[in-house]
Short mmCIF file of C-alpha atoms in Angstrom, two decimals:
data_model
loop_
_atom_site.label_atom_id
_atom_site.label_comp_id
_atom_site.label_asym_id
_atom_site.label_seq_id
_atom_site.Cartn_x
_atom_site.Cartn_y
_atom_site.Cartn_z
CA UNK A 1 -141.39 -53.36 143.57
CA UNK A 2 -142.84 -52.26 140.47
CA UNK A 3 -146.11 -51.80 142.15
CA UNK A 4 -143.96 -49.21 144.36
CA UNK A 5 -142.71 -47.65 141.75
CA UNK A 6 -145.97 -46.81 139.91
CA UNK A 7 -147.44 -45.32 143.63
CA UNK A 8 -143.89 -43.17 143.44
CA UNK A 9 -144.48 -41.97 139.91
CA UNK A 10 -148.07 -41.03 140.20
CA UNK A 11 -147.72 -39.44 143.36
CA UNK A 12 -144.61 -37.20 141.77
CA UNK A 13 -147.31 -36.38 138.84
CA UNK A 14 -149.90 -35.53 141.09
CA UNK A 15 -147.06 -33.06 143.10
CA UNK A 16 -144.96 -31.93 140.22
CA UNK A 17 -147.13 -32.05 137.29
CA UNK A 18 -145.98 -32.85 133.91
CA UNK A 19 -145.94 -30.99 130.25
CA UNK A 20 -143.96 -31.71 127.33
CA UNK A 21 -140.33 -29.51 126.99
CA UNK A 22 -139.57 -29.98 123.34
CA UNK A 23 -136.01 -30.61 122.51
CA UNK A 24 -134.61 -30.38 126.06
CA UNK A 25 -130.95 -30.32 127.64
CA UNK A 26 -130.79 -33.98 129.05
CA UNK A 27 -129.70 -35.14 132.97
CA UNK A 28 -125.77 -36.12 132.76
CA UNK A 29 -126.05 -38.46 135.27
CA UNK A 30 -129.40 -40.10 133.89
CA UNK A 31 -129.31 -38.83 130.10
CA UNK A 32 -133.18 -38.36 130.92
CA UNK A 33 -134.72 -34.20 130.16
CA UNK A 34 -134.19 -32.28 132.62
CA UNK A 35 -138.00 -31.28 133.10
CA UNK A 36 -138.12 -30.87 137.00
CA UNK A 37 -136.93 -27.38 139.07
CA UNK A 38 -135.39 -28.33 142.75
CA UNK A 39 -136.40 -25.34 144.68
CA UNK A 40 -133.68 -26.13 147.36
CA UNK A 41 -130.90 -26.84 145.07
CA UNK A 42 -131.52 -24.77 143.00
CA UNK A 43 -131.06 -26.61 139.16
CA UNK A 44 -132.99 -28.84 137.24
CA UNK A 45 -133.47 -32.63 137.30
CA UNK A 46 -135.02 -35.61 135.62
CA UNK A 47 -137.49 -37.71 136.62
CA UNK A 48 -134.56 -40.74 137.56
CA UNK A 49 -133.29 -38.02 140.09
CA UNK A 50 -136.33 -37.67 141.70
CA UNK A 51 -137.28 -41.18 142.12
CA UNK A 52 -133.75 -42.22 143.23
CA UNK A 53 -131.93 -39.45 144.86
CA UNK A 54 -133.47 -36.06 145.28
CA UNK A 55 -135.51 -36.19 148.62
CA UNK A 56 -136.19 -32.51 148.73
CA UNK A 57 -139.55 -30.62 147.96
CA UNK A 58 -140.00 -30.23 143.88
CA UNK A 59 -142.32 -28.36 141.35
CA UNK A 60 -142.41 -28.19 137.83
CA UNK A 61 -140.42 -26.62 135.67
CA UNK A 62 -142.11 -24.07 134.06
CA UNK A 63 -141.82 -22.82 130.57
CA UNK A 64 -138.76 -20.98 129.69
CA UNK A 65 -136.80 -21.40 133.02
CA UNK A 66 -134.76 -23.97 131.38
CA UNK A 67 -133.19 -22.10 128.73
CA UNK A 68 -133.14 -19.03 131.19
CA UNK A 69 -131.16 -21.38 133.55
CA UNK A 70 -129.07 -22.39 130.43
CA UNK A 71 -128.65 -18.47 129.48
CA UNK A 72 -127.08 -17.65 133.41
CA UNK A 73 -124.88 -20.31 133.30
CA UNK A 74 -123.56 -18.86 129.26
CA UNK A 75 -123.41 -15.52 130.82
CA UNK A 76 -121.07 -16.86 133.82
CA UNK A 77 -119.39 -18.53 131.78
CA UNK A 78 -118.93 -15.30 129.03
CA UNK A 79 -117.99 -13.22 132.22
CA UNK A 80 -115.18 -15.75 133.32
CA UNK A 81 -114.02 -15.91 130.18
CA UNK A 82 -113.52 -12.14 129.99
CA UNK A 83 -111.64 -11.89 133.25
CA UNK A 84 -109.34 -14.61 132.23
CA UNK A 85 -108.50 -12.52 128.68
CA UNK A 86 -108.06 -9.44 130.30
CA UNK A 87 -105.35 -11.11 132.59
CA UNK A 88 -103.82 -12.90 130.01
CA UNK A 89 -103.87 -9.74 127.97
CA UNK A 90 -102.13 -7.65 130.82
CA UNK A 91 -99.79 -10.42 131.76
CA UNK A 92 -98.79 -10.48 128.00
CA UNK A 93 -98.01 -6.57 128.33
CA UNK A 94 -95.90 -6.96 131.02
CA UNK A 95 -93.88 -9.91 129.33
CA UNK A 96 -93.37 -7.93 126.47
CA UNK A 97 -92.13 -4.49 129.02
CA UNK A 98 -90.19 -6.62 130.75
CA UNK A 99 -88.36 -8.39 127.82
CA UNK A 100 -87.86 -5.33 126.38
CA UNK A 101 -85.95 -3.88 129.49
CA UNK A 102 -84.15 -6.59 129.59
CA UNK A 103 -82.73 -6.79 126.66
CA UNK A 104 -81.64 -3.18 126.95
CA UNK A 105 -80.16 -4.19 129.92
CA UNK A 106 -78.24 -6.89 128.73
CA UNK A 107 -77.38 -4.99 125.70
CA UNK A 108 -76.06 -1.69 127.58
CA UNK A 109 -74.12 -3.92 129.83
CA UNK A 110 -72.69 -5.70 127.01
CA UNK A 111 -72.04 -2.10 124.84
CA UNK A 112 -70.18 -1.15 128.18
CA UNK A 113 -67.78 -4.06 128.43
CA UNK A 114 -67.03 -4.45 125.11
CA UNK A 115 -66.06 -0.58 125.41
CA UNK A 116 -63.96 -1.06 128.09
CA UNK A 117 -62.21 -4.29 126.55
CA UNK A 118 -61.30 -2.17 123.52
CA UNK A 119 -60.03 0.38 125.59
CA UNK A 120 -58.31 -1.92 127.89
CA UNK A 121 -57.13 -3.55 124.48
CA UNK A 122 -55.52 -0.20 123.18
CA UNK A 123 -53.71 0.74 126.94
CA UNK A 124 -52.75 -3.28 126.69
CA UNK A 125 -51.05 -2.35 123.27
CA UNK A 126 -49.73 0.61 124.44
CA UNK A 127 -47.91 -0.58 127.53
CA UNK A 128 -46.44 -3.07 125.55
CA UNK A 129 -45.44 -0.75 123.21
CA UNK A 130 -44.05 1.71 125.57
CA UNK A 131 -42.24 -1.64 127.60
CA UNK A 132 -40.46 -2.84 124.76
CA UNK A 133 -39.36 0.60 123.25
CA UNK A 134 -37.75 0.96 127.22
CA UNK A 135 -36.25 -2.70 127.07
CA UNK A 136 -34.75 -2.10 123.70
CA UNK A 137 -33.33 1.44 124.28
CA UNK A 138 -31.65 -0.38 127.25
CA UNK A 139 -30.09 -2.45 124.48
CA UNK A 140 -28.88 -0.18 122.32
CA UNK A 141 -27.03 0.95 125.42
CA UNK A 142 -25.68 -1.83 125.90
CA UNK A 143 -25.05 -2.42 122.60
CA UNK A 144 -22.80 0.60 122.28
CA UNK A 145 -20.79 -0.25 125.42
CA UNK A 146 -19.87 -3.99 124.32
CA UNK A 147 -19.09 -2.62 120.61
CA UNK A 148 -16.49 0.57 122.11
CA UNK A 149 -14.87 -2.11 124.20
CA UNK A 150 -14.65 -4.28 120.87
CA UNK A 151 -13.26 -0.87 119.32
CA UNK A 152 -10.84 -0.62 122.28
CA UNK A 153 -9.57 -3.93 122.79
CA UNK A 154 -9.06 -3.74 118.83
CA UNK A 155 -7.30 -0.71 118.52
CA UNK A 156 -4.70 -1.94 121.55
CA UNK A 157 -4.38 -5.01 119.69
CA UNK A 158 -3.48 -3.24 116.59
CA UNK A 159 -0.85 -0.78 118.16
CA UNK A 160 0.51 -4.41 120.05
CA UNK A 161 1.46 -5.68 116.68
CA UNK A 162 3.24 -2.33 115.55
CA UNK A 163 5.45 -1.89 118.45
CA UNK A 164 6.36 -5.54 118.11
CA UNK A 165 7.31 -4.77 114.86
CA UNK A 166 9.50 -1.85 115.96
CA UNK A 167 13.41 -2.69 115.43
CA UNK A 168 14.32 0.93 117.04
CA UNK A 169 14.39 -0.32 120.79
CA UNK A 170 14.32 2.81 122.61
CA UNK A 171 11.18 3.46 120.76
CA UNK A 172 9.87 0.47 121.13
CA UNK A 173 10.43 0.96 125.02
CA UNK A 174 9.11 4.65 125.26
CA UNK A 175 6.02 3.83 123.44
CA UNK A 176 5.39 0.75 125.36
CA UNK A 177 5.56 2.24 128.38
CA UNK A 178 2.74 4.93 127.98
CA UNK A 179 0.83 1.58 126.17
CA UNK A 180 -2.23 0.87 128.46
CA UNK A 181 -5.06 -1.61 128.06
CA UNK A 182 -8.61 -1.29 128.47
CA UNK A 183 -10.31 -1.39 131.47
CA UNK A 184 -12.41 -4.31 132.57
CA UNK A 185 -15.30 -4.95 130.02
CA UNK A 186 -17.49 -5.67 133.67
CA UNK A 187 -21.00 -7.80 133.49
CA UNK A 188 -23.46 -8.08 130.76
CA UNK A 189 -26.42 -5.42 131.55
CA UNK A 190 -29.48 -8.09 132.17
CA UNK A 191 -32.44 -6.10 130.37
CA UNK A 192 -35.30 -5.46 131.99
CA UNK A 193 -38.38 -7.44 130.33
CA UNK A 194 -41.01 -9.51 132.52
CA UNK A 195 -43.46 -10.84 130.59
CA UNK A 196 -45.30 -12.14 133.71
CA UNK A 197 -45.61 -8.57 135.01
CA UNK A 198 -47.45 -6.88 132.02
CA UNK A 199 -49.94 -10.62 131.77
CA UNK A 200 -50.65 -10.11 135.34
CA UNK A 201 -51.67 -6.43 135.32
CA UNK A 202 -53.86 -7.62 132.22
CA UNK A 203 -55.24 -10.23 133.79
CA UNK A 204 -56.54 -8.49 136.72
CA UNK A 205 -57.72 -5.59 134.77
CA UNK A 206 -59.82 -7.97 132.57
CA UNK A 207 -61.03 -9.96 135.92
CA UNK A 208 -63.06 -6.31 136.50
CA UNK A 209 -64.18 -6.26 133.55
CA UNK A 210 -65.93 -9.26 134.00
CA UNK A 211 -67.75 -8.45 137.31
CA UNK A 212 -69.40 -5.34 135.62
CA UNK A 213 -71.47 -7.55 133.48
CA UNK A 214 -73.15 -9.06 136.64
CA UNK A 215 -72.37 -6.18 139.27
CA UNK A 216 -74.45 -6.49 142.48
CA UNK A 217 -77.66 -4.30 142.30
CA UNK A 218 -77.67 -3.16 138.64
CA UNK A 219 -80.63 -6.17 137.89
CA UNK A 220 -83.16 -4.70 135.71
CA UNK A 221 -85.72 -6.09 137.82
CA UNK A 222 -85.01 -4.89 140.91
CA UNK A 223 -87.19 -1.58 141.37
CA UNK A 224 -86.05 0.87 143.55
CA UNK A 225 -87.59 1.48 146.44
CA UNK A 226 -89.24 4.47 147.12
CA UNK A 227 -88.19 6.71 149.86
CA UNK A 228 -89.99 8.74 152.31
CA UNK A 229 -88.30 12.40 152.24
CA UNK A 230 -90.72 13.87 154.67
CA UNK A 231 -92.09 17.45 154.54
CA UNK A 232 -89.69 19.77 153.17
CA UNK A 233 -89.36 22.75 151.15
CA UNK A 234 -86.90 22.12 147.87
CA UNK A 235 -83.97 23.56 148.19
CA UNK A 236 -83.34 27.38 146.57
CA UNK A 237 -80.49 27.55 143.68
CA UNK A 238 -77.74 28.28 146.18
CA UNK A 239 -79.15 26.55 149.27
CA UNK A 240 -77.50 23.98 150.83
CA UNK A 241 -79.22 20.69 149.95
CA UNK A 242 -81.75 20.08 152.96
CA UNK A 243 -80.61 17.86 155.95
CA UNK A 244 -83.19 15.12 156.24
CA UNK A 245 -82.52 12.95 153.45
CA UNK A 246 -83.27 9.31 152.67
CA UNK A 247 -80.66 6.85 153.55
CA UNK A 248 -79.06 6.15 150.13
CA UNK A 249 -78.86 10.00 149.56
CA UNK A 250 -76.67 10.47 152.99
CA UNK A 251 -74.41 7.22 151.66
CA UNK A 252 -73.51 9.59 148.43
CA UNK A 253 -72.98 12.50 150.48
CA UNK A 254 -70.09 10.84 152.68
CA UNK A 255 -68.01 11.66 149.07
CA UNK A 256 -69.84 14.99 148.21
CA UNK A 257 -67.80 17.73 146.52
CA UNK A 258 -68.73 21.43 146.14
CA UNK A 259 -67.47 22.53 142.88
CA UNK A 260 -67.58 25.73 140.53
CA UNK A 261 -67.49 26.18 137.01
CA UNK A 262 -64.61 27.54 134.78
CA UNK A 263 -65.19 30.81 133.67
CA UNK A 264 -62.30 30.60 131.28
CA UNK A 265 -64.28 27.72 129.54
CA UNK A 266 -67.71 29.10 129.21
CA UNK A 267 -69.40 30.11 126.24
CA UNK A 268 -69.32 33.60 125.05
CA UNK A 269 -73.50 33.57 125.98
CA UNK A 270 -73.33 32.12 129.60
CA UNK A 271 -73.30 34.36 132.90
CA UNK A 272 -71.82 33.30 135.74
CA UNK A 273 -72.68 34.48 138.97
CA UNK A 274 -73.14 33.44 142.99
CA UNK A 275 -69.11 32.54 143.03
CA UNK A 276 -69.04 30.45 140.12
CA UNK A 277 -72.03 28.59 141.08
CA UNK A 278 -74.13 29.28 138.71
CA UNK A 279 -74.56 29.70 134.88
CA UNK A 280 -77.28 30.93 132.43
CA UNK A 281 -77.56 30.75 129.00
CA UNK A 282 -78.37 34.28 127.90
CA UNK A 283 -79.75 35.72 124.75
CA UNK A 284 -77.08 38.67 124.20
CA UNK A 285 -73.41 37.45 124.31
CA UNK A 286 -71.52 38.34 127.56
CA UNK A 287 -68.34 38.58 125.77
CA UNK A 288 -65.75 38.49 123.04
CA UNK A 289 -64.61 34.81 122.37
CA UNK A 290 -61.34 33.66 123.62
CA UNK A 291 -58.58 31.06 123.89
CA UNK A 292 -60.00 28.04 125.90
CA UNK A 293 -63.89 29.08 125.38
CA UNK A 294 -66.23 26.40 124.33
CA UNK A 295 -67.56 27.57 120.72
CA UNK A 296 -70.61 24.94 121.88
CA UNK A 297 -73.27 25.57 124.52
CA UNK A 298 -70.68 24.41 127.08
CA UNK A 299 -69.11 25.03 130.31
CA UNK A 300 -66.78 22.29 132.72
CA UNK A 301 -66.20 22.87 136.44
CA UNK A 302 -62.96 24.10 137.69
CA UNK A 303 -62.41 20.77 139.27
CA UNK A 304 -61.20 17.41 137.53
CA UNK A 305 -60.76 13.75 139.21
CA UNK A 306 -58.38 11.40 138.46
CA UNK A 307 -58.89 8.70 141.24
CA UNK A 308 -61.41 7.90 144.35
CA UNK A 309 -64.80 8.21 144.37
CA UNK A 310 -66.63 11.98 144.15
CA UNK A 311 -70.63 12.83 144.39
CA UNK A 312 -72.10 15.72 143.39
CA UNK A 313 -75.62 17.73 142.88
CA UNK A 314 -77.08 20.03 139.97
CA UNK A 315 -80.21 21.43 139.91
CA UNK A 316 -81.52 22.60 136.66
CA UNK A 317 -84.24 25.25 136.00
CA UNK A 318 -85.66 23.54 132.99
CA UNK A 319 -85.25 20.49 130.40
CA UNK A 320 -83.10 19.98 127.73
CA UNK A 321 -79.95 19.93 130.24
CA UNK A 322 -76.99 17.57 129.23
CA UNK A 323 -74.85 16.47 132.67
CA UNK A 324 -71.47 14.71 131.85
CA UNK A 325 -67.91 14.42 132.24
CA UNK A 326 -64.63 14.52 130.01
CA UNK A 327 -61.36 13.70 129.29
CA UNK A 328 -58.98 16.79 128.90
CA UNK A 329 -58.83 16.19 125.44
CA UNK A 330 -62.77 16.87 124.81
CA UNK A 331 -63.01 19.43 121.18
CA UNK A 332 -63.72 23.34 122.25
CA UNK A 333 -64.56 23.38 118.53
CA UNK A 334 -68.46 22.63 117.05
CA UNK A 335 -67.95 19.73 114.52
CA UNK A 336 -71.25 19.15 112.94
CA UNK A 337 -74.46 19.87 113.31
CA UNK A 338 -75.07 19.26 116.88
CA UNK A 339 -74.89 22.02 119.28
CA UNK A 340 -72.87 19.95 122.16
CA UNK A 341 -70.51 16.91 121.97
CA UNK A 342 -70.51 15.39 125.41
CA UNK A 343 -70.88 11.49 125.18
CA UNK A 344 -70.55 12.19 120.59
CA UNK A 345 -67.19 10.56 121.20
CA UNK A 346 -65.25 8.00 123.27
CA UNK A 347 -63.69 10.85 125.55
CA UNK A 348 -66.87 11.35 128.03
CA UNK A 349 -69.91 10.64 128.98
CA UNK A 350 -73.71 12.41 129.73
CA UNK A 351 -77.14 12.78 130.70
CA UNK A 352 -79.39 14.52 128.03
CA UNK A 353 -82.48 15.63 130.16
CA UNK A 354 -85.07 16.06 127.89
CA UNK A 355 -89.12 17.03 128.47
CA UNK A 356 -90.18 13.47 127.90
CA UNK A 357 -87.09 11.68 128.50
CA UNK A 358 -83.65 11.25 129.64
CA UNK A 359 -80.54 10.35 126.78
CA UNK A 360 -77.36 8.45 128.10
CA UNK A 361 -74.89 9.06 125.38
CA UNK A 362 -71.69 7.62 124.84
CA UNK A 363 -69.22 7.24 121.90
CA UNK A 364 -72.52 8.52 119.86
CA UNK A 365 -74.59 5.88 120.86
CA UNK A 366 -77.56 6.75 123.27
CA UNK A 367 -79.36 5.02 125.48
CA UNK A 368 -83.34 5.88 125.66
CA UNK A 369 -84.46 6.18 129.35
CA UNK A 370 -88.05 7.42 130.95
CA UNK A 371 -88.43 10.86 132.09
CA UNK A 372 -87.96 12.23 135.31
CA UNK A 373 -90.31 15.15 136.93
CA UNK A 374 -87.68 16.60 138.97
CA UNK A 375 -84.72 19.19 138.39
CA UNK A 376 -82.48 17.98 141.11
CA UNK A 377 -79.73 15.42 139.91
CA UNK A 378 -76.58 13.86 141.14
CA UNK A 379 -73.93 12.58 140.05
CA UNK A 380 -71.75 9.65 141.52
CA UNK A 381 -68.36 9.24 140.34
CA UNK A 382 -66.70 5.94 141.15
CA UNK A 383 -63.21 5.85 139.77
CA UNK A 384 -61.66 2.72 141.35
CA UNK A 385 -64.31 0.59 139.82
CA UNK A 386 -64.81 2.54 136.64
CA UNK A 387 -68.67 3.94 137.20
CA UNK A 388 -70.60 6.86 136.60
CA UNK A 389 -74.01 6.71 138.37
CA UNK A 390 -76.49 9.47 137.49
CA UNK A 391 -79.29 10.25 140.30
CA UNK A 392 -82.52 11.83 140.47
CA UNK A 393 -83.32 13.29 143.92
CA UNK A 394 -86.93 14.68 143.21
CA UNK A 395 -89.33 13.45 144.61
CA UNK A 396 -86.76 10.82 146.02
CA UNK A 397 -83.80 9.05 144.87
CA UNK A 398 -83.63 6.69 142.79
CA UNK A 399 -80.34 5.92 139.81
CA UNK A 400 -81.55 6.48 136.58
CA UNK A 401 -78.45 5.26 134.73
CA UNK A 402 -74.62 3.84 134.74
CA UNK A 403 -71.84 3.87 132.89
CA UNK A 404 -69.14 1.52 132.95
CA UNK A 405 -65.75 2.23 131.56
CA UNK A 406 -62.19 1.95 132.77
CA UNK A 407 -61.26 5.88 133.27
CA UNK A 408 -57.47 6.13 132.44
CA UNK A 409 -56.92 9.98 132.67
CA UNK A 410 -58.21 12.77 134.79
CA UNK A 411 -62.12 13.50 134.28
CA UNK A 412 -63.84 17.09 134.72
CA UNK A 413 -67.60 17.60 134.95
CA UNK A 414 -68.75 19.31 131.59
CA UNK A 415 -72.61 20.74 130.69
CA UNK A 416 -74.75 21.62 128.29
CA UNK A 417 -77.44 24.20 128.45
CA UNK A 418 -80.36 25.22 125.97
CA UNK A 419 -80.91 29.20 125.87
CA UNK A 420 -82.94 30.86 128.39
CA UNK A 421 -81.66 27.72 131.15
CA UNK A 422 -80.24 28.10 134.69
CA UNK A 423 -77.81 25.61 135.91
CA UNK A 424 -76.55 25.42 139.78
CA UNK A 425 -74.02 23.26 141.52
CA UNK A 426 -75.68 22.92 144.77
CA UNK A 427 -73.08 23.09 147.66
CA UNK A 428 -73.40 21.40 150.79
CA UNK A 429 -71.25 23.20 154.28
CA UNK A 430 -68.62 20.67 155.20
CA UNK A 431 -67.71 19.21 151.67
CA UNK A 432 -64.53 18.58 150.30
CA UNK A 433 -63.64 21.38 148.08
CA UNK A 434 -61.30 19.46 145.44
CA UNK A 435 -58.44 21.56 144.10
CA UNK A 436 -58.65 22.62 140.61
CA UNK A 437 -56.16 21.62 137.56
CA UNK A 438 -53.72 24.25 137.92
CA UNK A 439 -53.77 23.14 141.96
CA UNK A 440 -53.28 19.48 141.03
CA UNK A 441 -55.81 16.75 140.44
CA UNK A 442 -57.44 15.28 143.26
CA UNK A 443 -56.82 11.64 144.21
#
């Protein structure tokens, strides 16, 4: 045997050839150098590896291919290791975007309910109020019936005693004769308090409240998918909006509304024109101002809603374009510095369109949202569960934002306009055409 292995190493000398490497990266398998090159494996070996398992043609490794072997495997090794940073890196990114969205998800939703459980709180309070204030009037009522009768029954009582006291008999017969008693004092009143009725219309009122916290669809997450319009030419100002339209767009139209704005409210510097359908925000003022004019960059439509559900579609010529709606009560009256108040206070709501981005303001607190590159927006009005749903249409539709609030009086679309901007309600043949205030509020 060790006559066969001499023969084996002097024949691998004689075929391989042999040199000194120096300090040398060593065999794992054998801990021997790795001083041999294996043409058809490609990689070095040791001399174990080709006595006992390599049975494939070998050469000698010549100088320097073992620390440019060593320098290919680094440089693998360097280029892995960027790959796998730059993923991590961009995975990190969209951790930190998605966090962030979610917690001004979570945070909006919250803001909305707890707005709606104060209001619900206050129009609690108040029905209460205005219940017991019924109740107790009914009281007092019945409060001044019992005491007269007491009066009554007293005074006949009294006059009793004083005839039976008379000694003059025909007196005493005359007068008791015309004598009558009260009438029948009759059932007590029961009053009319049900404690059971006002906890039950609270308690479904607050069961609402909690499904808009985790409403269907409004997941941060969930993109929205993109639409195919098809070739089409945008709609002019006073066009009707086109008729092939993505699927979700067609679903908001089966409430849409064609609506005009008030000229009575519009700012001494707006022009209306095209019926009402149109305002612009001039440079010289078209007017003197008047009872019922907004002293802000305002107008609201002619139109108000007080229940059901009501879509409709603005197109803008520019930016900085606030879309909204309004309680009655909304101030005609600039308080502050700010040159509009829609969504400043708890009495409405709006869409600040801005260059760069979009503003959802309510009760002076906005809500920072991305931009959007078109002019054409809609709003979706959903009064029997208490949302407002603003739209972009351009390039397709997709909701950019919603508010949710329990709406408790009659609401009228309201906008704001910078100077030198256009604003249209678009108006689509065969829409409802609501009736205005003076006409009655729609339903």
């Amino acid at each position: 045997m060790e006559e066969e292995m001499r023969n084996a190493e002097g024949e691998r000398g004689r075929v391989c050839g042999t040199w000194d490497p120096g300090p040398a990266v060593r065999c794992p398998r054998h801990g021997q150098p790795l001083e041999l090159f294996c043409r058809t494996e490609s990689h070095c070996v040791c001399s174990v590896c080709t006595m006992r398992e390599c049975r494939l043609q070998e050469q000698a490794l010549p100088p320097g291919a073992q620390l440019r072997a060593s320098l290919e495997v680094t440089q693998q090794q360097a280029t892995q290791a960027e790959g796998q940073l730059l993923e991590l890196q961009k995975q990190r990114s969209q951790i930190q975007n998605s966090a962030c969205v979610l917690a001004s998800w979570v945070s909006g939703k919250f803001s909305s309910l707890l707005q709606a459980l104060e209001m619900q709180h206050t129009a609690a309070l108040r029905s209460i109020e205005v219940a017991k204030t019924r109740v107790l009037a009914q009281a007092q009522d019945e409060e001044q019936r019992l005491r007269g009768h007491l009066e009554a029954v007293a005074h006949h009582g009294c006059r009793i005693r004083e005839l039976l006291e008379q000694v003059d008999e025909q007196t005493f017969l005359q007068e008791s004769q015309l004598l009558q008693p009260p009438g029948p004092l009759g059932p007590l009143n029961p009053l009319q308090w049900d404690e059971d009725q006002q906890l039950g219309d609270l308690k479904q009122l607050l069961s609402r409240l909690c499904g808009l916290l985790l409403e269907e669809g409004c997941h941060p997450g969930t993109p929205a998918k993109p639409v195919d319009l098809g070739p089409m030419e945008a709609p002019g100002p006073l066009a009707p909006v086109p008729s092939t339209v993505c699927p979700l767009r067609r679903k908001l139209w089966q409430n849409y509304r064609n609506l005009t704005f008030d000229p009575i409210s519009a700012n001494r510097y707006f022009y209306l024109s095209h019926e009402d359908q149109q305002v612009k925000h001039c440079r010289q003022s078209q007017g003197p101002g008047r009872p019922g004019r907004f002293e802000l960059w305002q107008v609201q439509c002619t139109q108000s809603f007080q229940a059901g559900r009501h879509y409709w579609e603005v197109r803008a010529s520019d930016h900085s374009v606030t879309l909204g709606v309004s309680y009655p009560q909304l101030s005609r009256c600039r308080v502050g510095p700010h040159t509009d108040n829609i969504g400043r206070g708890p009495c409405s709501w709006g869409l600040c369109v801005q260059g760069d981005s979009l503003q959802a303001w309510h009760n002076g607190q906005a809500q920072r949202l991305p931009g959007v590159s078109g002019r054409l927006l809609g709003m979706d009005l959903d009064l029997a569960s208490g949302c407002l749903t603003f739209y972009s249409l351009e390039p397709q539709t997709q909701p950019l934002y919603t508010f949710h609030a329990l709406f408790n009086q009659p609401l009228t679309p309201v906008f704001w306009l910078l100077e030198g901007r256009t604003l249209t309600l678009c108006h689509q043949p065969g829409a409802v055409f609501p009736l205005g205030p003076q006409e009655g509020v729609l339903s």
